[in-house]
PDB file of C-alpha atoms in Angstrom:
ATOM      1  CA  MET I 102      51.870 -16.418 -49.160  1.00  0.00           C
ATOM      2  CA  MET I 103      49.721 -19.518 -48.897  1.00  0.00           C
ATOM      3  CA  ASP I 104      46.024 -18.696 -48.650  1.00  0.00           C
ATOM      4  CA  LEU I 105      44.522 -19.417 -45.227  1.00  0.00           C
ATOM      5  CA  MET I 106      41.968 -21.716 -46.818  1.00  0.00           C
ATOM      6  CA  GLN I 107      44.737 -23.941 -48.211  1.00  0.00           C
ATOM      7  CA  THR I 108      46.156 -25.068 -44.883  1.00  0.00           C
ATOM      8  CA  LEU I 109      44.540 -26.205 -41.670  1.00  0.00           C
ATOM      9  CA  SER I 110      42.720 -23.790 -39.375  1.00  0.00           C
ATOM     10  CA  THR I 111      43.617 -23.248 -35.733  1.00  0.00           C
ATOM     11  CA  ARG I 112      40.295 -24.874 -34.820  1.00  0.00           C
ATOM     12  CA  THR I 113      41.379 -28.055 -36.588  1.00  0.00           C
ATOM     13  CA  LEU I 114      44.784 -27.949 -34.891  1.00  0.00           C
ATOM     14  CA  SER I 115      43.106 -27.573 -31.494  1.00  0.00           C
ATOM     15  CA  ARG I 116      41.063 -30.708 -32.161  1.00  0.00           C
ATOM     16  CA  MET I 117      44.215 -32.568 -33.194  1.00  0.00           C
ATOM     17  CA  ILE I 118      45.835 -31.510 -29.917  1.00  0.00           C
ATOM     18  CA  LYS I 119      42.752 -32.571 -27.949  1.00  0.00           C
ATOM     19  CA  ILE I 120      43.171 -36.109 -29.289  1.00  0.00           C
ATOM     20  CA  ALA I 121      46.961 -36.391 -29.336  1.00  0.00           C
ATOM     21  CA  LYS I 122      47.489 -35.084 -25.789  1.00  0.00           C
ATOM     22  CA  ARG I 123      45.866 -38.280 -24.509  1.00  0.00           C
ATOM     23  CA  LEU I 124      48.944 -40.217 -25.673  1.00  0.00           C
ATOM     24  CA  PRO I 125      52.152 -40.731 -23.707  1.00  0.00           C
ATOM     25  CA  LYS I 126      54.741 -38.025 -24.372  1.00  0.00           C
ATOM     26  CA  SER I 127      57.169 -40.431 -26.054  1.00  0.00           C
ATOM     27  CA  ASP I 128      54.477 -41.481 -28.544  1.00  0.00           C
ATOM     28  CA  ILE I 129      53.594 -37.839 -29.240  1.00  0.00           C
ATOM     29  CA  LEU I 130      57.228 -37.109 -30.058  1.00  0.00           C
ATOM     30  CA  ASP I 131      57.322 -40.130 -32.376  1.00  0.00           C
ATOM     31  CA  LEU I 132      54.179 -38.964 -34.253  1.00  0.00           C
ATOM     32  CA  ILE I 133      55.640 -35.466 -34.638  1.00  0.00           C
ATOM     33  CA  MET I 134      58.851 -36.892 -36.095  1.00  0.00           C
ATOM     34  CA  GLU I 135      56.985 -39.285 -38.394  1.00  0.00           C
ATOM     35  CA  ALA I 136      55.013 -36.333 -39.794  1.00  0.00           C
ATOM     36  CA  ASP I 137      58.310 -34.434 -40.283  1.00  0.00           C
ATOM     37  CA  LEU I 138      57.137 -31.615 -38.006  1.00  0.00           C
ATOM     38  CA  TRP I 139      60.120 -31.627 -35.674  1.00  0.00           C
ATOM     39  CA  SER I 140      61.803 -28.287 -34.989  1.00  0.00           C
ATOM     40  CA  THR I 141      64.459 -27.014 -32.600  1.00  0.00           C
ATOM     41  CA  SER I 142      61.832 -24.833 -30.875  1.00  0.00           C
ATOM     42  CA  ILE I 143      60.150 -27.918 -29.415  1.00  0.00           C
ATOM     43  CA  ASN I 144      60.933 -28.358 -25.734  1.00  0.00           C
ATOM     44  CA  GLU I 145      60.987 -32.071 -24.996  1.00  0.00           C
ATOM     45  CA  GLU I 146      60.739 -31.311 -21.277  1.00  0.00           C
ATOM     46  CA  GLY I 147      57.517 -29.323 -21.720  1.00  0.00           C
ATOM     47  CA  ASN I 148      54.045 -30.701 -21.164  1.00  0.00           C
ATOM     48  CA  ARG I 149      52.256 -32.590 -23.917  1.00  0.00           C
ATOM     49  CA  GLN I 150      49.998 -29.725 -24.969  1.00  0.00           C
ATOM     50  CA  GLU I 151      52.928 -27.323 -25.198  1.00  0.00           C
ATOM     51  CA  ILE I 152      54.885 -29.747 -27.362  1.00  0.00           C
ATOM     52  CA  LEU I 153      51.950 -30.319 -29.681  1.00  0.00           C
ATOM     53  CA  ARG I 154      51.044 -26.628 -29.902  1.00  0.00           C
ATOM     54  CA  THR I 155      54.644 -25.670 -30.731  1.00  0.00           C
ATOM     55  CA  ALA I 156      54.944 -28.305 -33.458  1.00  0.00           C
ATOM     56  CA  LEU I 157      51.560 -27.748 -35.118  1.00  0.00           C
ATOM     57  CA  MET I 158      51.365 -23.956 -34.881  1.00  0.00           C
ATOM     58  CA  GLY I 159      54.971 -23.671 -36.048  1.00  0.00           C
ATOM     59  CA  ALA I 160      54.180 -25.741 -39.128  1.00  0.00           C
ATOM     60  CA  ARG I 161      51.027 -23.719 -39.799  1.00  0.00           C
ATOM     61  CA  ALA I 162      52.997 -20.472 -39.605  1.00  0.00           C
ATOM     62  CA  SER I 163      55.549 -21.838 -42.069  1.00  0.00           C
ATOM     63  CA  ALA I 164      52.800 -22.961 -44.451  1.00  0.00           C
ATOM     64  CA  ILE I 165      51.143 -19.538 -44.426  1.00  0.00           C
ATOM     65  CA  GLU I 166      54.074 -17.138 -44.109  1.00  0.00           C
ATOM     66  CA  ASP I 167      56.731 -19.020 -46.081  1.00  0.00           C
ATOM     67  CA  ASP I 168      54.481 -20.899 -48.521  1.00  0.00           C
ATOM     68  CA  ASP I 169      56.033 -24.081 -47.114  1.00  0.00           C
ATOM     69  CA  VAL I 170      54.229 -26.956 -48.800  1.00  0.00           C
ATOM     70  CA  GLN I 171      56.197 -29.534 -46.804  1.00  0.00           C
ATOM     71  CA  ALA I 172      54.947 -28.018 -43.529  1.00  0.00           C
ATOM     72  CA  HIS I 173      51.381 -28.131 -44.810  1.00  0.00           C
ATOM     73  CA  GLN I 174      51.774 -31.749 -45.891  1.00  0.00           C
ATOM     74  CA  GLY I 175      53.183 -32.512 -42.453  1.00  0.00           C
ATOM     75  CA  LEU I 176      50.035 -31.182 -40.807  1.00  0.00           C
ATOM     76  CA  LEU I 177      47.896 -33.394 -43.027  1.00  0.00           C
ATOM     77  CA  ALA I 178      50.146 -36.362 -42.261  1.00  0.00           C
ATOM     78  CA  PHE I 179      49.826 -35.752 -38.523  1.00  0.00           C
ATOM     79  CA  ALA I 180      46.030 -35.545 -38.805  1.00  0.00           C
ATOM     80  CA  GLY I 181      45.998 -38.783 -40.788  1.00  0.00           C
ATOM     81  CA  SER I 182      48.160 -40.514 -38.188  1.00  0.00           C
ATOM     82  CA  LEU I 183      45.546 -39.774 -35.510  1.00  0.00           C
ATOM     83  CA  PHE I 184      42.861 -41.579 -37.517  1.00  0.00           C
ATOM     84  CA  GLU I 185      45.198 -44.508 -38.211  1.00  0.00           C
ATOM     85  CA  SER I 186      46.891 -44.846 -34.828  1.00  0.00           C
ATOM     86  CA  GLU I 187      46.246 -47.944 -32.750  1.00  0.00           C
ATOM     87  CA  LEU I 188      47.550 -45.902 -29.822  1.00  0.00           C
ATOM     88  CA  VAL I 189      44.658 -43.445 -30.151  1.00  0.00           C
ATOM     89  CA  ARG I 190      42.106 -46.241 -30.081  1.00  0.00           C
ATOM     90  CA  GLU I 191      43.765 -47.808 -27.058  1.00  0.00           C
ATOM     91  CA  VAL I 192      43.561 -44.743 -24.807  1.00  0.00           C
ATOM     92  CA  GLY I 193      39.775 -44.725 -24.665  1.00  0.00           C
ATOM     93  CA  ASP I 194      36.629 -43.840 -26.518  1.00  0.00           C
ATOM     94  CA  LEU I 195      37.638 -41.023 -28.878  1.00  0.00           C
ATOM     95  CA  VAL I 196      34.929 -41.616 -31.483  1.00  0.00           C
ATOM     96  CA  THR I 197      33.341 -38.219 -30.824  1.00  0.00           C
ATOM     97  CA  GLU I 198      36.676 -36.390 -30.917  1.00  0.00           C
ATOM     98  CA  LEU I 199      37.686 -38.068 -34.193  1.00  0.00           C
ATOM     99  CA  ALA I 200      34.290 -37.227 -35.715  1.00  0.00           C
ATOM    100  CA  GLU I 201      34.757 -33.586 -34.673  1.00  0.00           C
ATOM    101  CA  LEU I 202      38.219 -33.567 -36.250  1.00  0.00           C
ATOM    102  CA  SER I 203      36.830 -35.032 -39.463  1.00  0.00           C
ATOM    103  CA  GLU I 204      34.124 -32.344 -39.570  1.00  0.00           C
ATOM    104  CA  SER I 205      36.670 -29.596 -38.920  1.00  0.00           C
ATOM    105  CA  LEU I 206      38.854 -30.884 -41.742  1.00  0.00           C
ATOM    106  CA  ARG I 207      35.830 -30.771 -44.077  1.00  0.00           C
ATOM    107  CA  THR I 208      35.264 -27.131 -43.181  1.00  0.00           C
ATOM    108  CA  ASP I 209      38.897 -26.462 -44.084  1.00  0.00           C
ATOM    109  CA  GLY I 210      38.279 -28.161 -47.431  1.00  0.00           C
ATOM    110  CA  TRP I 211      39.681 -31.642 -46.753  1.00  0.00           C
ATOM    111  CA  GLU I 212      37.944 -35.009 -46.775  1.00  0.00           C
ATOM    112  CA  VAL I 213      39.038 -38.049 -44.747  1.00  0.00           C
ATOM    113  CA  ILE I 214      38.792 -41.180 -46.902  1.00  0.00           C
ATOM    114  CA  ASP I 215      38.900 -44.581 -45.144  1.00  0.00           C
ATOM    115  CA  ARG I 216      41.091 -46.920 -47.191  1.00  0.00           C
ATOM    116  CA  THR I 217      40.999 -49.916 -44.821  1.00  0.00           C
ATOM    117  CA  ASP I 218      39.897 -53.149 -46.491  1.00  0.00           C
ATOM    118  CA  PRO I 219      36.272 -53.645 -45.314  1.00  0.00           C
ATOM    119  CA  ASN I 220      36.560 -57.404 -45.935  1.00  0.00           C
ATOM    120  CA  SER I 221      39.401 -57.939 -43.487  1.00  0.00           C
ATOM    121  CA  ASN I 222      38.492 -59.553 -40.147  1.00  0.00           C
ATOM    122  CA  ALA I 223      39.821 -58.726 -36.707  1.00  0.00           C
ATOM    123  CA  ALA I 224      42.380 -61.521 -36.809  1.00  0.00           C
ATOM    124  CA  THR I 225      43.922 -60.560 -40.135  1.00  0.00           C
ATOM    125  CA  ALA I 226      43.062 -56.870 -40.312  1.00  0.00           C
ATOM    126  CA  GLU I 227      45.714 -54.684 -41.842  1.00  0.00           C
ATOM    127  CA  ARG I 228      46.699 -51.433 -40.189  1.00  0.00           C
ATOM    128  CA  HIS I 229      43.862 -48.920 -40.311  1.00  0.00           C
ATOM    129  CA  ARG I 230      44.512 -46.566 -43.235  1.00  0.00           C
ATOM    130  CA  VAL I 231      43.075 -43.226 -44.273  1.00  0.00           C
ATOM    131  CA  ARG I 232      43.827 -40.679 -46.947  1.00  0.00           C
ATOM    132  CA  ILE I 233      43.110 -36.952 -46.602  1.00  0.00           C
ATOM    133  CA  VAL I 234      42.245 -35.343 -49.937  1.00  0.00           C
ATOM    134  CA  ARG I 235      40.933 -31.987 -51.076  1.00  0.00           C
ATOM    135  CA  ALA I 236      37.148 -31.801 -50.853  1.00  0.00           C
ATOM    136  CA  ASP I 237      37.042 -29.866 -54.143  1.00  0.00           C
ATOM    137  CA  SER I 238      38.853 -31.944 -56.740  1.00  0.00           C
ATOM    138  CA  ALA I 239      39.461 -29.003 -59.078  1.00  0.00           C
ATOM    139  CA  GLN I 240      41.387 -27.328 -56.224  1.00  0.00           C
ATOM    140  CA  VAL I 241      39.518 -24.056 -56.627  1.00  0.00           C
ATOM    141  CA  TYR I 242      40.548 -22.238 -53.486  1.00  0.00           C
ATOM    142  CA  LEU I 243      37.403 -20.775 -52.070  1.00  0.00           C
ATOM    143  CA  ARG I 244      38.977 -17.815 -50.316  1.00  0.00           C
ATOM    144  CA  GLN I 245      40.140 -16.338 -53.646  1.00  0.00           C
ATOM    145  CA  GLU I 246      36.590 -16.461 -54.989  1.00  0.00           C
ATOM    146  CA  THR I 247      35.072 -14.942 -51.885  1.00  0.00           C
ATOM    147  CA  ASN I 248      37.571 -12.099 -51.959  1.00  0.00           C
ATOM    148  CA  ALA I 249      36.532 -11.287 -55.529  1.00  0.00           C
ATOM    149  CA  LEU I 250      32.834 -11.353 -54.662  1.00  0.00           C
ATOM    150  CA  GLU I 251      33.263  -9.204 -51.556  1.00  0.00           C
ATOM    151  CA  HIS I 252      35.196  -6.660 -53.591  1.00  0.00           C
ATOM    152  CA  GLU I 253      32.565  -6.524 -56.331  1.00  0.00           C
ATOM    153  CA  LEU I 254      29.634  -6.209 -53.916  1.00  0.00           C
ATOM    154  CA  GLU I 255      31.388  -3.394 -52.090  1.00  0.00           C
ATOM    155  CA  ALA I 256      32.286  -1.586 -55.309  1.00  0.00           C
ATOM    156  CA  ARG I 257      28.684  -1.797 -56.513  1.00  0.00           C
ATOM    157  CA  GLY I 258      27.295  -0.492 -53.215  1.00  0.00           C
ATOM    158  CA  TYR I 259      25.303  -3.633 -52.489  1.00  0.00           C
ATOM    159  CA  LYS I 260      25.836  -3.311 -48.743  1.00  0.00           C
ATOM    160  CA  LYS I 261      23.000  -5.580 -47.616  1.00  0.00           C
ATOM    161  CA  ALA I 262      24.172  -8.476 -49.775  1.00  0.00           C
ATOM    162  CA  LEU I 263      27.777  -7.859 -48.686  1.00  0.00           C
ATOM    163  CA  GLY I 264      26.871  -7.827 -44.997  1.00  0.00           C
ATOM    164  CA  HIS I 265      24.984 -11.104 -45.138  1.00  0.00           C
ATOM    165  CA  TYR I 266      27.684 -12.695 -47.290  1.00  0.00           C
ATOM    166  CA  ARG I 267      30.371 -11.773 -44.762  1.00  0.00           C
ATOM    167  CA  GLU I 268      28.187 -13.200 -41.987  1.00  0.00           C
ATOM    168  CA  ALA I 269      27.956 -16.419 -44.008  1.00  0.00           C
ATOM    169  CA  LEU I 270      31.747 -16.562 -44.324  1.00  0.00           C
ATOM    170  CA  SER I 271      32.159 -15.991 -40.607  1.00  0.00           C
ATOM    171  CA  SER I 272      29.618 -18.702 -39.745  1.00  0.00           C
ATOM    172  CA  PHE I 273      31.223 -21.103 -42.209  1.00  0.00           C
ATOM    173  CA  ALA I 274      34.677 -20.541 -40.708  1.00  0.00           C
ATOM    174  CA  GLY I 275      33.180 -21.087 -37.252  1.00  0.00           C
ATOM    175  CA  GLN I 276      31.549 -24.347 -38.399  1.00  0.00           C
ATOM    176  CA  LYS I 277      28.045 -22.965 -37.842  1.00  0.00           C
ATOM    177  CA  HIS I 278      26.867 -24.595 -41.028  1.00  0.00           C
ATOM    178  CA  ALA I 279      23.129 -24.056 -40.823  1.00  0.00           C
ATOM    179  CA  SER I 280      23.719 -20.386 -39.998  1.00  0.00           C
ATOM    180  CA  SER I 281      26.086 -20.090 -42.962  1.00  0.00           C
ATOM    181  CA  ASN I 282      23.404 -21.541 -45.253  1.00  0.00           C
ATOM    182  CA  GLY I 283      20.790 -19.106 -43.966  1.00  0.00           C
ATOM    183  CA  GLN I 284      23.059 -16.082 -44.410  1.00  0.00           C
ATOM    184  CA  LEU I 285      23.999 -17.199 -47.935  1.00  0.00           C
ATOM    185  CA  ARG I 286      20.337 -17.454 -48.855  1.00  0.00           C
ATOM    186  CA  THR I 287      19.698 -13.924 -47.561  1.00  0.00           C
ATOM    187  CA  ALA I 288      22.788 -12.574 -49.344  1.00  0.00           C
ATOM    188  CA  LEU I 289      21.615 -14.074 -52.636  1.00  0.00           C
ATOM    189  CA  GLU I 290      18.129 -12.649 -52.150  1.00  0.00           C
ATOM    190  CA  ALA I 291      19.503  -9.180 -51.397  1.00  0.00           C
ATOM    191  CA  LEU I 292      21.639  -9.270 -54.549  1.00  0.00           C
ATOM    192  CA  VAL I 293      18.759 -10.504 -56.708  1.00  0.00           C
ATOM    193  CA  VAL I 294      16.514  -7.669 -55.508  1.00  0.00           C
ATOM    194  CA  SER I 295      19.241  -5.058 -56.059  1.00  0.00           C
ATOM    195  CA  LEU I 296      19.968  -6.270 -59.585  1.00  0.00           C
ATOM    196  CA  ALA I 297      16.273  -6.425 -60.440  1.00  0.00           C
ATOM    197  CA  VAL I 298      15.813  -2.819 -59.264  1.00  0.00           C
ATOM    198  CA  ASP I 299      18.868  -1.611 -61.207  1.00  0.00           C
ATOM    199  CA  HIS I 300      18.276  -3.516 -64.445  1.00  0.00           C
ATOM    200  CA  THR I 301      14.637  -4.512 -64.891  1.00  0.00           C
ATOM    201  CA  GLY I 302      12.601  -1.714 -63.329  1.00  0.00           C
ATOM    202  CA  TYR I 303      11.537  -3.912 -60.431  1.00  0.00           C
ATOM    203  CA  GLU I 304      10.219  -1.910 -57.475  1.00  0.00           C
ATOM    204  CA  ASP I 305      11.557  -2.919 -54.081  1.00  0.00           C
ATOM    205  CA  ASN I 306       8.596  -2.933 -51.692  1.00  0.00           C
ATOM    206  CA  GLY I 307      10.873  -3.158 -48.664  1.00  0.00           C
ATOM    207  CA  ARG I 308       9.291  -6.391 -47.478  1.00  0.00           C
ATOM    208  CA  ALA I 309      11.000  -9.659 -46.725  1.00  0.00           C
ATOM    209  CA  ASN I 310      10.788 -12.708 -48.989  1.00  0.00           C
ATOM    210  CA  GLN I 311      10.452 -10.829 -52.269  1.00  0.00           C
ATOM    211  CA  GLY I 312      13.506 -12.485 -53.803  1.00  0.00           C
ATOM    212  CA  GLY I 313      11.531 -15.096 -55.724  1.00  0.00           C
ATOM    213  CA  THR I 314       9.455 -12.442 -57.468  1.00  0.00           C
ATOM    214  CA  ALA I 315      12.503 -10.299 -58.205  1.00  0.00           C
ATOM    215  CA  LEU I 316      14.412 -13.303 -59.539  1.00  0.00           C
ATOM    216  CA  LYS I 317      11.806 -13.952 -62.213  1.00  0.00           C
ATOM    217  CA  THR I 318      12.523 -10.531 -63.726  1.00  0.00           C
ATOM    218  CA  LEU I 319      16.167 -11.511 -64.258  1.00  0.00           C
ATOM    219  CA  TYR I 320      15.358 -14.254 -66.752  1.00  0.00           C
ATOM    220  CA  SER I 321      12.798 -14.760 -69.487  1.00  0.00           C
ATOM    221  CA  ARG I 322      11.016 -18.020 -70.243  1.00  0.00           C
ATOM    222  CA  ASP I 323      10.235 -16.841 -73.754  1.00  0.00           C
ATOM    223  CA  ALA I 324      13.576 -15.388 -74.827  1.00  0.00           C
ATOM    224  CA  PRO I 325      15.177 -17.724 -77.408  1.00  0.00           C
ATOM    225  CA  GLY I 326      18.644 -16.172 -77.034  1.00  0.00           C
ATOM    226  CA  PRO I 327      21.333 -15.176 -77.625  1.00  0.00           C
ATOM    227  CA  VAL I 328      22.404 -13.810 -74.248  1.00  0.00           C
ATOM    228  CA  ILE I 329      22.563 -10.013 -74.140  1.00  0.00           C
ATOM    229  CA  ILE I 330      24.593  -8.511 -71.298  1.00  0.00           C
ATOM    230  CA  GLY I 331      22.367  -6.519 -68.975  1.00  0.00           C
ATOM    231  CA  LYS I 332      19.148  -8.050 -70.293  1.00  0.00           C
ATOM    232  CA  PRO I 333      17.068 -10.868 -68.732  1.00  0.00           C
ATOM    233  CA  LEU I 334      18.709 -14.233 -69.257  1.00  0.00           C
ATOM    234  CA  PRO I 335      17.120 -16.791 -71.601  1.00  0.00           C
ATOM    235  CA  THR I 336      15.759 -19.756 -69.665  1.00  0.00           C
ATOM    236  CA  ARG I 337      18.070 -22.228 -71.384  1.00  0.00           C
ATOM    237  CA  ASP I 338      21.117 -19.990 -71.197  1.00  0.00           C
ATOM    238  CA  GLY I 339      21.439 -18.954 -67.563  1.00  0.00           C
ATOM    239  CA  GLY I 340      17.832 -18.709 -66.433  1.00  0.00           C
ATOM    240  CA  THR I 341      17.559 -22.322 -65.334  1.00  0.00           C
ATOM    241  CA  LEU I 342      20.911 -21.994 -63.584  1.00  0.00           C
ATOM    242  CA  ILE I 343      19.951 -19.087 -61.361  1.00  0.00           C
ATOM    243  CA  GLN I 344      16.502 -20.532 -60.626  1.00  0.00           C
ATOM    244  CA  GLY I 345      18.034 -23.884 -59.713  1.00  0.00           C
ATOM    245  CA  VAL I 346      20.586 -22.408 -57.309  1.00  0.00           C
ATOM    246  CA  TRP I 347      17.843 -20.217 -55.831  1.00  0.00           C
ATOM    247  CA  ASP I 348      15.749 -23.326 -55.183  1.00  0.00           C
ATOM    248  CA  ILE I 349      18.712 -25.159 -53.616  1.00  0.00           C
ATOM    249  CA  SER I 350      19.387 -22.209 -51.308  1.00  0.00           C
ATOM    250  CA  HIS I 351      15.913 -22.628 -49.815  1.00  0.00           C
ATOM    251  CA  THR I 352      16.317 -26.267 -48.749  1.00  0.00           C
ATOM    252  CA  ASN I 353      17.974 -27.072 -45.409  1.00  0.00           C
ATOM    253  CA  GLY I 354      18.160 -23.274 -44.991  1.00  0.00           C
ATOM    254  CA  SER I 355      18.826 -22.131 -41.473  1.00  0.00           C
ATOM    255  CA  HIS I 356      17.228 -25.115 -39.784  1.00  0.00           C
ATOM    256  CA  PRO I 357      19.672 -26.566 -37.225  1.00  0.00           C
ATOM    257  CA  GLY I 358      21.223 -29.961 -37.692  1.00  0.00           C
ATOM    258  CA  LEU I 359      20.427 -30.370 -41.372  1.00  0.00           C
ATOM    259  CA  SER I 360      23.767 -29.423 -42.889  1.00  0.00           C
ATOM    260  CA  ASP I 361      27.287 -30.731 -42.380  1.00  0.00           C
ATOM    261  CA  ALA I 362      30.587 -29.165 -43.413  1.00  0.00           C
ATOM    262  CA  GLN I 363      30.633 -30.783 -46.840  1.00  0.00           C
ATOM    263  CA  GLU I 364      27.140 -29.628 -47.764  1.00  0.00           C
ATOM    264  CA  ALA I 365      27.802 -26.139 -46.405  1.00  0.00           C
ATOM    265  CA  ARG I 366      30.984 -25.879 -48.466  1.00  0.00           C
ATOM    266  CA  ILE I 367      29.160 -26.979 -51.631  1.00  0.00           C
ATOM    267  CA  ARG I 368      26.465 -24.368 -50.990  1.00  0.00           C
ATOM    268  CA  MET I 369      29.141 -21.729 -50.423  1.00  0.00           C
ATOM    269  CA  GLN I 370      30.764 -22.597 -53.749  1.00  0.00           C
ATOM    270  CA  LEU I 371      27.468 -22.730 -55.659  1.00  0.00           C
ATOM    271  CA  ILE I 372      26.061 -19.476 -54.327  1.00  0.00           C
ATOM    272  CA  THR I 373      29.388 -17.653 -54.574  1.00  0.00           C
ATOM    273  CA  GLY I 374      29.598 -18.762 -58.204  1.00  0.00           C
ATOM    274  CA  VAL I 375      26.064 -17.765 -59.156  1.00  0.00           C
ATOM    275  CA  MET I 376      26.394 -14.372 -57.443  1.00  0.00           C
ATOM    276  CA  MET I 377      29.561 -13.684 -59.470  1.00  0.00           C
ATOM    277  CA  PHE I 378      27.737 -14.892 -62.587  1.00  0.00           C
ATOM    278  CA  LEU I 379      24.860 -12.465 -61.952  1.00  0.00           C
ATOM    279  CA  LEU I 380      27.173  -9.528 -61.278  1.00  0.00           C
ATOM    280  CA  ARG I 381      29.037 -10.226 -64.502  1.00  0.00           C
ATOM    281  CA  HIS I 382      25.868 -10.505 -66.571  1.00  0.00           C
ATOM    282  CA  PHE I 383      24.289  -7.415 -65.015  1.00  0.00           C
ATOM    283  CA  PRO I 384      27.259  -5.013 -64.858  1.00  0.00           C
ATOM    284  CA  ALA I 385      27.323  -1.658 -63.053  1.00  0.00           C
TER     285      ALA I 385
END
C-alpha cells in the first residue's frame, strides 16, 4: 500500500475543491478528464462539489489502497492545473486560496515551482506554467522514519519523548507548524535527558529546561575519537551534529507565525534523524 505521506492529504483535496468549485461545471469536467481522473462513479448531473469530491477522493483511495501511481499523478496534475488555469484567475480573487493550497501541498511534501518566463510581458505571455515536485529530493518518505522512531521510543520506555513527538506529528499533519516545532523541541529535550540519565550518570532534577545541560554529557569536547557506542560522542564525530540540531530546535520554536510548511518539514526531518542517531549510539 502507498504510504499516506506519499499522496495528497484530504486537507489538500478540500482546498483543491474550494478553488475548483468556483468554475462552471463543464470546465470542472474538462479539468478532471485532462488530469485522467475520470471514473464511472462520477455523476455528471450532481453538483460541482459532489463531482469534485468523487473524482479526487476516488483517486486518493486508489493511490493508497491499490498503490496506483497513475491516480496519484492525476491528483498532482489536477492541483497543477488549478495554478495554471486562466479560468481560475477569471472567476475572482483566489490569491489567498491558491496560497493556502500551496502551503497544504508543502505539508504533504510537495513544492509548487513556477516555471513561467518572468521576462514575458502581458501581450506575449505564454500560458502560466507550474511544476509540482517532491520537497525532499532524495524522496525519503517521512512517515517511514517516524514510524521507526515511534517504535523505538515506545520500546525503550521513553514515554515523555514519545508523547511530545506524537503531538508534533499531529500538529504537523494539521498544518500547525509553530506548534509542531515546539513539540519537536520538547521531544528532543525529553530524549536527551533520558539518555543522559541512562548512560552518563546525569541526575534528572525534574525541572524544565535542563536539556542543554544534559546534552553536554552526551558528547565530549576533549575526546579525540574513535566513536565508542554508548560513550559520549567526540565533538568532531557526532558531538557538533547533536549540538547544532539542538541549537536549531530552539530558534523559531513555538512562536506563532515564524514557520511555514517547508521549514516545519525540514525541522521534522532533522530532529527525527538526530533522535534516531542518538538512540542508535546509546542503545538500550
